[in-house]
PDB file of C-alpha atoms and ligand atoms in Angstrom:
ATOM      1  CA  UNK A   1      -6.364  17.631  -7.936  1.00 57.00           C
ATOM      2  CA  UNK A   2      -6.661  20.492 -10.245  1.00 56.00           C
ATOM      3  CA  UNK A   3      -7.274  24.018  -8.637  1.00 55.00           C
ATOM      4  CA  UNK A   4     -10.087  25.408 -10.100  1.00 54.00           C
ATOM      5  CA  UNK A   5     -10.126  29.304  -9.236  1.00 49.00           C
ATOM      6  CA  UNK A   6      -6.152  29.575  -8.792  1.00 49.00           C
ATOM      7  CA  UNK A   7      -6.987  32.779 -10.180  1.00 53.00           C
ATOM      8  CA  UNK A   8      -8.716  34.264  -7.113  1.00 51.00           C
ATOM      9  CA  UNK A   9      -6.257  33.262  -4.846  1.00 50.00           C
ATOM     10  CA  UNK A  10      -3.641  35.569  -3.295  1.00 53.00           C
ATOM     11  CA  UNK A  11       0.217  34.620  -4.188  1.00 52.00           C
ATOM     12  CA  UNK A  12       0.271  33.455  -0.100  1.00 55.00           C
ATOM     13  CA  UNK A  13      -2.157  30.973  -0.441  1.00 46.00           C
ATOM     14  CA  UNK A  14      -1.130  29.858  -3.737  1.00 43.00           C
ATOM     15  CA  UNK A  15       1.947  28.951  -2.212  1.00 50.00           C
ATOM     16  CA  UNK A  16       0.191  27.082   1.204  1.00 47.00           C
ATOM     17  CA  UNK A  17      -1.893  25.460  -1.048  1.00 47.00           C
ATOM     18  CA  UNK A  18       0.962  24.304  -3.243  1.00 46.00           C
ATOM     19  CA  UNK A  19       3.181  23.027   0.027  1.00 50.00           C
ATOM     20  CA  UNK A  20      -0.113  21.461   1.345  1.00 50.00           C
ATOM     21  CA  UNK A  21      -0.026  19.263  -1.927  1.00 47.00           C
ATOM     22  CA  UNK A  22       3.198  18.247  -1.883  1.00 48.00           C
ATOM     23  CA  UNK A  23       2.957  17.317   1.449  1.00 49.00           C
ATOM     24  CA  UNK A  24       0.304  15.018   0.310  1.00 51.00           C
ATOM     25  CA  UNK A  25       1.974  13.216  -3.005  1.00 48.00           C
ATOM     26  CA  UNK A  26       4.827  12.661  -1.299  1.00 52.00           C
ATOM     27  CA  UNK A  27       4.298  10.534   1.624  1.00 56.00           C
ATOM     28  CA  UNK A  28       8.147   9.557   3.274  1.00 86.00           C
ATOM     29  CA  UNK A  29       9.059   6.699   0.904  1.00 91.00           C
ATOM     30  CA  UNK A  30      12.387   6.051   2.673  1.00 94.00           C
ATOM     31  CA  UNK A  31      10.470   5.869   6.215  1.00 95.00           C
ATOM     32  CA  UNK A  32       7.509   3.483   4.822  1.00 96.00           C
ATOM     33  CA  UNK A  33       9.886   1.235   3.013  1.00 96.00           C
ATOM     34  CA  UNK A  34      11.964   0.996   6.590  1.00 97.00           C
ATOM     35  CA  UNK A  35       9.070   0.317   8.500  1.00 97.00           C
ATOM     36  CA  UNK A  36       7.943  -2.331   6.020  1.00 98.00           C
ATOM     37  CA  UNK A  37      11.511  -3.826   6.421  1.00 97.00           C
ATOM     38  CA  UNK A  38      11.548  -3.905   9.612  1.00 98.00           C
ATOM     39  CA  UNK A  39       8.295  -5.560   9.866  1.00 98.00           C
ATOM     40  CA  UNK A  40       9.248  -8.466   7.724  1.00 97.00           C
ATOM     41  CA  UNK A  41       7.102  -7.767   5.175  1.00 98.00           C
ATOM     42  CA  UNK A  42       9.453  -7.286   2.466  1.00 96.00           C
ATOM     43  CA  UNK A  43      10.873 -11.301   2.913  1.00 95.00           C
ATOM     44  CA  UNK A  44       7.163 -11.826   1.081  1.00 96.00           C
ATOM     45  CA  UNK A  45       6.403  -8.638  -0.678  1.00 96.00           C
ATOM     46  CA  UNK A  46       7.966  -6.353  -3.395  1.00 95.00           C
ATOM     47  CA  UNK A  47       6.387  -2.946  -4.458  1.00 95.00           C
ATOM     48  CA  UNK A  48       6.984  -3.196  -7.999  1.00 93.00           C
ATOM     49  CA  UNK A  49       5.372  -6.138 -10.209  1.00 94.00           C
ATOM     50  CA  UNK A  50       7.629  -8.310 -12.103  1.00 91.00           C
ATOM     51  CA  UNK A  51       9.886  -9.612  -9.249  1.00 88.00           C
ATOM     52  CA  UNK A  52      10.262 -13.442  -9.404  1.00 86.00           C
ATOM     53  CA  UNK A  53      10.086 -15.303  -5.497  1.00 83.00           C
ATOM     54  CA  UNK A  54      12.385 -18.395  -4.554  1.00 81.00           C
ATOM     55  CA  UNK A  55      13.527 -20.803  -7.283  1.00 86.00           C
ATOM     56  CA  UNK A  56      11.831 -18.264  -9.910  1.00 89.00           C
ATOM     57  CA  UNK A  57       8.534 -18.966  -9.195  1.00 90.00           C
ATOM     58  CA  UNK A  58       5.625 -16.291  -8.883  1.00 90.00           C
ATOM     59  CA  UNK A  59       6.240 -14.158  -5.617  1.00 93.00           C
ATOM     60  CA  UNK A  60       4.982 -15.021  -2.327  1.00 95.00           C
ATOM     61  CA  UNK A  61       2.691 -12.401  -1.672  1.00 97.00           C
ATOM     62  CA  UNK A  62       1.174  -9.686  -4.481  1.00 97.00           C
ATOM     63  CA  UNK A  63       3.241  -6.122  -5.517  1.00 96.00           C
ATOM     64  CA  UNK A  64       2.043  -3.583  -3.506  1.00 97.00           C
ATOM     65  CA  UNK A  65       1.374  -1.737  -6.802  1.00 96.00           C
ATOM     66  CA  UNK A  66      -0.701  -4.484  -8.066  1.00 96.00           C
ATOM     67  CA  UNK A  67      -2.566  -4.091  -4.637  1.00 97.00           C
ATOM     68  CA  UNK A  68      -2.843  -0.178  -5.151  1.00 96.00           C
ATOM     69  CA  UNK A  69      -4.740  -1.522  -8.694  1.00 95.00           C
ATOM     70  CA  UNK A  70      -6.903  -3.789  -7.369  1.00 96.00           C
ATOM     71  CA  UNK A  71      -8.383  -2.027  -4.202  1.00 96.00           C
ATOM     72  CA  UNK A  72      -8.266   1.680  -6.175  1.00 94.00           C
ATOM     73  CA  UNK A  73     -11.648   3.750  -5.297  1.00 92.00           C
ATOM     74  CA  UNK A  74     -12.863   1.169  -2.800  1.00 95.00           C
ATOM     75  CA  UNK A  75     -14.371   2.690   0.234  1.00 93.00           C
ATOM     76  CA  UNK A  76     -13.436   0.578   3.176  1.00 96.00           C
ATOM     77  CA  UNK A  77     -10.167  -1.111   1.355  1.00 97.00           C
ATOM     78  CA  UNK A  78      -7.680   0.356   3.636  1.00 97.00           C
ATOM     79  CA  UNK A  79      -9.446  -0.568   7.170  1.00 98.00           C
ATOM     80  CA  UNK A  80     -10.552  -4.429   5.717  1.00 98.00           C
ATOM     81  CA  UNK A  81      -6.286  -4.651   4.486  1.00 98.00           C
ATOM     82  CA  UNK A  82      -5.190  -3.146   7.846  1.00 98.00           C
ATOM     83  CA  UNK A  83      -7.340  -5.939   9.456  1.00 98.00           C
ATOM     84  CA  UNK A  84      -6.144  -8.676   7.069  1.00 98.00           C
ATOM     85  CA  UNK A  85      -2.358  -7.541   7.358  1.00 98.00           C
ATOM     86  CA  UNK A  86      -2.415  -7.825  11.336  1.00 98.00           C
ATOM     87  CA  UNK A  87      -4.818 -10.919  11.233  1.00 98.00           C
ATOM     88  CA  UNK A  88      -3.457 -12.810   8.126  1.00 98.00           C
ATOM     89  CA  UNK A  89      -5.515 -14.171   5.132  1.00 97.00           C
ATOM     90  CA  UNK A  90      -7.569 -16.840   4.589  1.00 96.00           C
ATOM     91  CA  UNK A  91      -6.057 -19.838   2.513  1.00 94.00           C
ATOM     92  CA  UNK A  92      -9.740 -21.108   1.677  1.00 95.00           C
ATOM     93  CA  UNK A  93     -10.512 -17.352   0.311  1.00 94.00           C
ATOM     94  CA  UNK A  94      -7.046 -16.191  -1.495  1.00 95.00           C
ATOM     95  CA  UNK A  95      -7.364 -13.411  -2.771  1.00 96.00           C
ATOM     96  CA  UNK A  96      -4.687 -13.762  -4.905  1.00 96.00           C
ATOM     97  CA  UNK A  97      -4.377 -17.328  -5.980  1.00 94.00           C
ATOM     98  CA  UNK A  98      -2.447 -18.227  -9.082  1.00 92.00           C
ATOM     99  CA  UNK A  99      -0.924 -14.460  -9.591  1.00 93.00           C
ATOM    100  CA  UNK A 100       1.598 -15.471  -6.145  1.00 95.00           C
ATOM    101  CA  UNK A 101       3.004 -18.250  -4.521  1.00 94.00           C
ATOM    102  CA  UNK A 102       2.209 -18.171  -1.485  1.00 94.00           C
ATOM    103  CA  UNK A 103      -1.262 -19.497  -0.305  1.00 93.00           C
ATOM    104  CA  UNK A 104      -1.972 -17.276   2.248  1.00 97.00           C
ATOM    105  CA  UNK A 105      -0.266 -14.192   4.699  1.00 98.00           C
ATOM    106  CA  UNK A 106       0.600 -14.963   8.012  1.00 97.00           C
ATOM    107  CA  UNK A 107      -1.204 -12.807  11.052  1.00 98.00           C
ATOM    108  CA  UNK A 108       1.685 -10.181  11.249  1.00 98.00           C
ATOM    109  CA  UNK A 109       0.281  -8.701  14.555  1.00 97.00           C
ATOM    110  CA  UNK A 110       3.528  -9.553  16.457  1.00 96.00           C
ATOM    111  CA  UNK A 111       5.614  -7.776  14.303  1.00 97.00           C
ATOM    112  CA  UNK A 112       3.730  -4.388  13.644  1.00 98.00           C
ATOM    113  CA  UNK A 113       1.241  -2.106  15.869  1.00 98.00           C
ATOM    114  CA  UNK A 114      -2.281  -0.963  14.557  1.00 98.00           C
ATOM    115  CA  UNK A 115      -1.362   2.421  13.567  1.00 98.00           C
ATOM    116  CA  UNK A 116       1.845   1.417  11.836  1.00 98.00           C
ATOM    117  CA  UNK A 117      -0.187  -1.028   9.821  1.00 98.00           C
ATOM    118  CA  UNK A 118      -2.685   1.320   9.209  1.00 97.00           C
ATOM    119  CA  UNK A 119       0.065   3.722   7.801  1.00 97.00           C
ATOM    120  CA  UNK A 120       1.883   1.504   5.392  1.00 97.00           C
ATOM    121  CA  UNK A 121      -1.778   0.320   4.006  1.00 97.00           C
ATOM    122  CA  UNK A 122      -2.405   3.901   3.396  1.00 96.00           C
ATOM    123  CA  UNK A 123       1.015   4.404   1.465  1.00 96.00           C
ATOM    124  CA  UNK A 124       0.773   0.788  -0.415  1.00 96.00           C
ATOM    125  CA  UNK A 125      -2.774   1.920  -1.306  1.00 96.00           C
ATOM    126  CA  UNK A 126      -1.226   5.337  -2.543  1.00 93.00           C
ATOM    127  CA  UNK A 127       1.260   3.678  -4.981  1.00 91.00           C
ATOM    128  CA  UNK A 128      -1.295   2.999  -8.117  1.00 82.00           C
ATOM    129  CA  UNK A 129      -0.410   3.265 -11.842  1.00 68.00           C
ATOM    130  CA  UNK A 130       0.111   6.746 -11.694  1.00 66.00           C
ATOM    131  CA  UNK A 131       2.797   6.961  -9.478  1.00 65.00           C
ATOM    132  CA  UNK A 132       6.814   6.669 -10.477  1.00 59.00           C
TER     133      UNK A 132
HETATM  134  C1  HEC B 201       5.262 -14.815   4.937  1.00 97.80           C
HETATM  135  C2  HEC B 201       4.923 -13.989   3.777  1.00 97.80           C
HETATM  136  C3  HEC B 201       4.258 -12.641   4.016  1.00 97.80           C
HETATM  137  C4  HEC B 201       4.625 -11.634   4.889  1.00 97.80           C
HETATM  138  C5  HEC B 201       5.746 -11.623   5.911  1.00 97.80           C
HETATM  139  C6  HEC B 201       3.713 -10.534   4.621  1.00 97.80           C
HETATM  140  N1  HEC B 201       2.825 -10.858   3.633  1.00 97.80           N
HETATM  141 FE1  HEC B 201       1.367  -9.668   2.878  1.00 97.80          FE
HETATM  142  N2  HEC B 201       0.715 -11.213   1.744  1.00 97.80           N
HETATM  143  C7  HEC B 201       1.311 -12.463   1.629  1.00 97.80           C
HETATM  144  C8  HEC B 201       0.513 -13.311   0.745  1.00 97.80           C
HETATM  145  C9  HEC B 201       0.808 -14.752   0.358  1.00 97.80           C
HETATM  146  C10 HEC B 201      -0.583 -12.520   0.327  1.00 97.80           C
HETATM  147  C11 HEC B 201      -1.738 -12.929  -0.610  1.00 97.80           C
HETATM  148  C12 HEC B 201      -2.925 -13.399   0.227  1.00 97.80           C
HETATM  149  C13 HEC B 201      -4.133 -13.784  -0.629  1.00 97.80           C
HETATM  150  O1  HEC B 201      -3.955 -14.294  -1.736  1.00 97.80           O
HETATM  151  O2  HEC B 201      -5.286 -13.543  -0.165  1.00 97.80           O
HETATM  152  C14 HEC B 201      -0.420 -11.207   0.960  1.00 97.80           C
HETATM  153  C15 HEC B 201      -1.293 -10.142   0.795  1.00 97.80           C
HETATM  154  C16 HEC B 201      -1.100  -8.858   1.286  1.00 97.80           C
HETATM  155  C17 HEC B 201      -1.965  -7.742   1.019  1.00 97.80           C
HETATM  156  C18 HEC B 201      -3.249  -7.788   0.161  1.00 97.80           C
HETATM  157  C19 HEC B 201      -4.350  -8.493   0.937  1.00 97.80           C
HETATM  158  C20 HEC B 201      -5.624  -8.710   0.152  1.00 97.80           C
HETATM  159  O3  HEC B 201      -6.624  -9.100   0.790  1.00 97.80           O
HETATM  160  O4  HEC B 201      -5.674  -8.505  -1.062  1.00 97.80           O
HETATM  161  C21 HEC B 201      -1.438  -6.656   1.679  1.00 97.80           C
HETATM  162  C22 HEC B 201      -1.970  -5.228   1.726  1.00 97.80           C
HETATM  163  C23 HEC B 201      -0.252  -7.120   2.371  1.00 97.80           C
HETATM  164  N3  HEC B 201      -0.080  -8.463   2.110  1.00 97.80           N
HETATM  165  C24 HEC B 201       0.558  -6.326   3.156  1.00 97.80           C
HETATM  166  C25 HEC B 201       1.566  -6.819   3.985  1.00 97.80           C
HETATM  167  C26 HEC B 201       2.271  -6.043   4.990  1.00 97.80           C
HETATM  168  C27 HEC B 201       2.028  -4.564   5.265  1.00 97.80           C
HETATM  169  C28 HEC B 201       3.159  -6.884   5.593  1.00 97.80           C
HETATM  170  C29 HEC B 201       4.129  -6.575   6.724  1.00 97.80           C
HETATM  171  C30 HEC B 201       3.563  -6.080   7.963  1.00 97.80           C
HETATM  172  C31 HEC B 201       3.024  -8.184   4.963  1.00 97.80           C
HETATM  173  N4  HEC B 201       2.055  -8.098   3.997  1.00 97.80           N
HETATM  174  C32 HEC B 201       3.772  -9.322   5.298  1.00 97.80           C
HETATM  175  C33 HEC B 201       2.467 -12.862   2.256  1.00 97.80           C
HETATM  176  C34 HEC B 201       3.121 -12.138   3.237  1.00 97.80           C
END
């Protein structure tokens, strides 16, 4: 997000507009990775590629970064995931078969609420390439 006409704006709203960004990159990391551990979804997921599951096979469900990747610039990704987190995936449609382990992810609708689902999907889908 590159300001344009920064040149045009008063000191004031230089500074709102600055705050107003880094309100926006920096979602609360600590909060969504408690809420995800909470929810169980950490037993299955890691954010960061590379992490090995049981007995060093591929892990059971997909990085969330790799997930940022895949769904990046797709209109619609973040209600069809909120749907597929509380309602679990298909094992006849993987989406990710033969990059994880596990065949499929479980309906997780006891164990998180709508809008907290809705939430994390937004900060998973947040944590592409370009993010530390
Ligand atoms: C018991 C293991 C398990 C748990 C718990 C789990 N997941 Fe998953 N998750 C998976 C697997 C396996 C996949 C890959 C499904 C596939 O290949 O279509 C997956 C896929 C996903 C995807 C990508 C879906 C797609 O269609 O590409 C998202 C987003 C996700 N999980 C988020 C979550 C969140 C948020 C939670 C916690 C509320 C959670 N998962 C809990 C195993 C799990």
């Amino acid at each position: 997000m590159k300001p344009v006409a920064v040149r045009s704006f008063s000191p004031a709203l230089c500074a709102l507009w600055l705050a107003a960004a880094q309100a926006m990159a920096a979602p609360d990391d600590a909060a969504m990775l408690k809420l995800a551990t909470g929810s169980g979804c950490m037993t299955c997921h890691h954010v960061e590629p590379g992490a090995k599951g049981p007995d060093g096979l591929p892990p059971i469900g997909p990085a969330w970064r790799d997930v940022a990747v895949k769904y990046k610039g797709q209109s619609g990704a973040e209600k069809q995931l909120t749907a597929t987190v509380l309602a679990g995936s298909n094992p006849y449609d993987s989406h990710w078969k033969g990059k994880v382990s596990g065949l499929a992810m479980p309906p997780n609708r006891v164990a998180i609420s709508e809008p907290d689902a809705r939430r994390l999907v937004q900060w998973i889908l947040s944590r592409d390439a370009n993010r530390p």
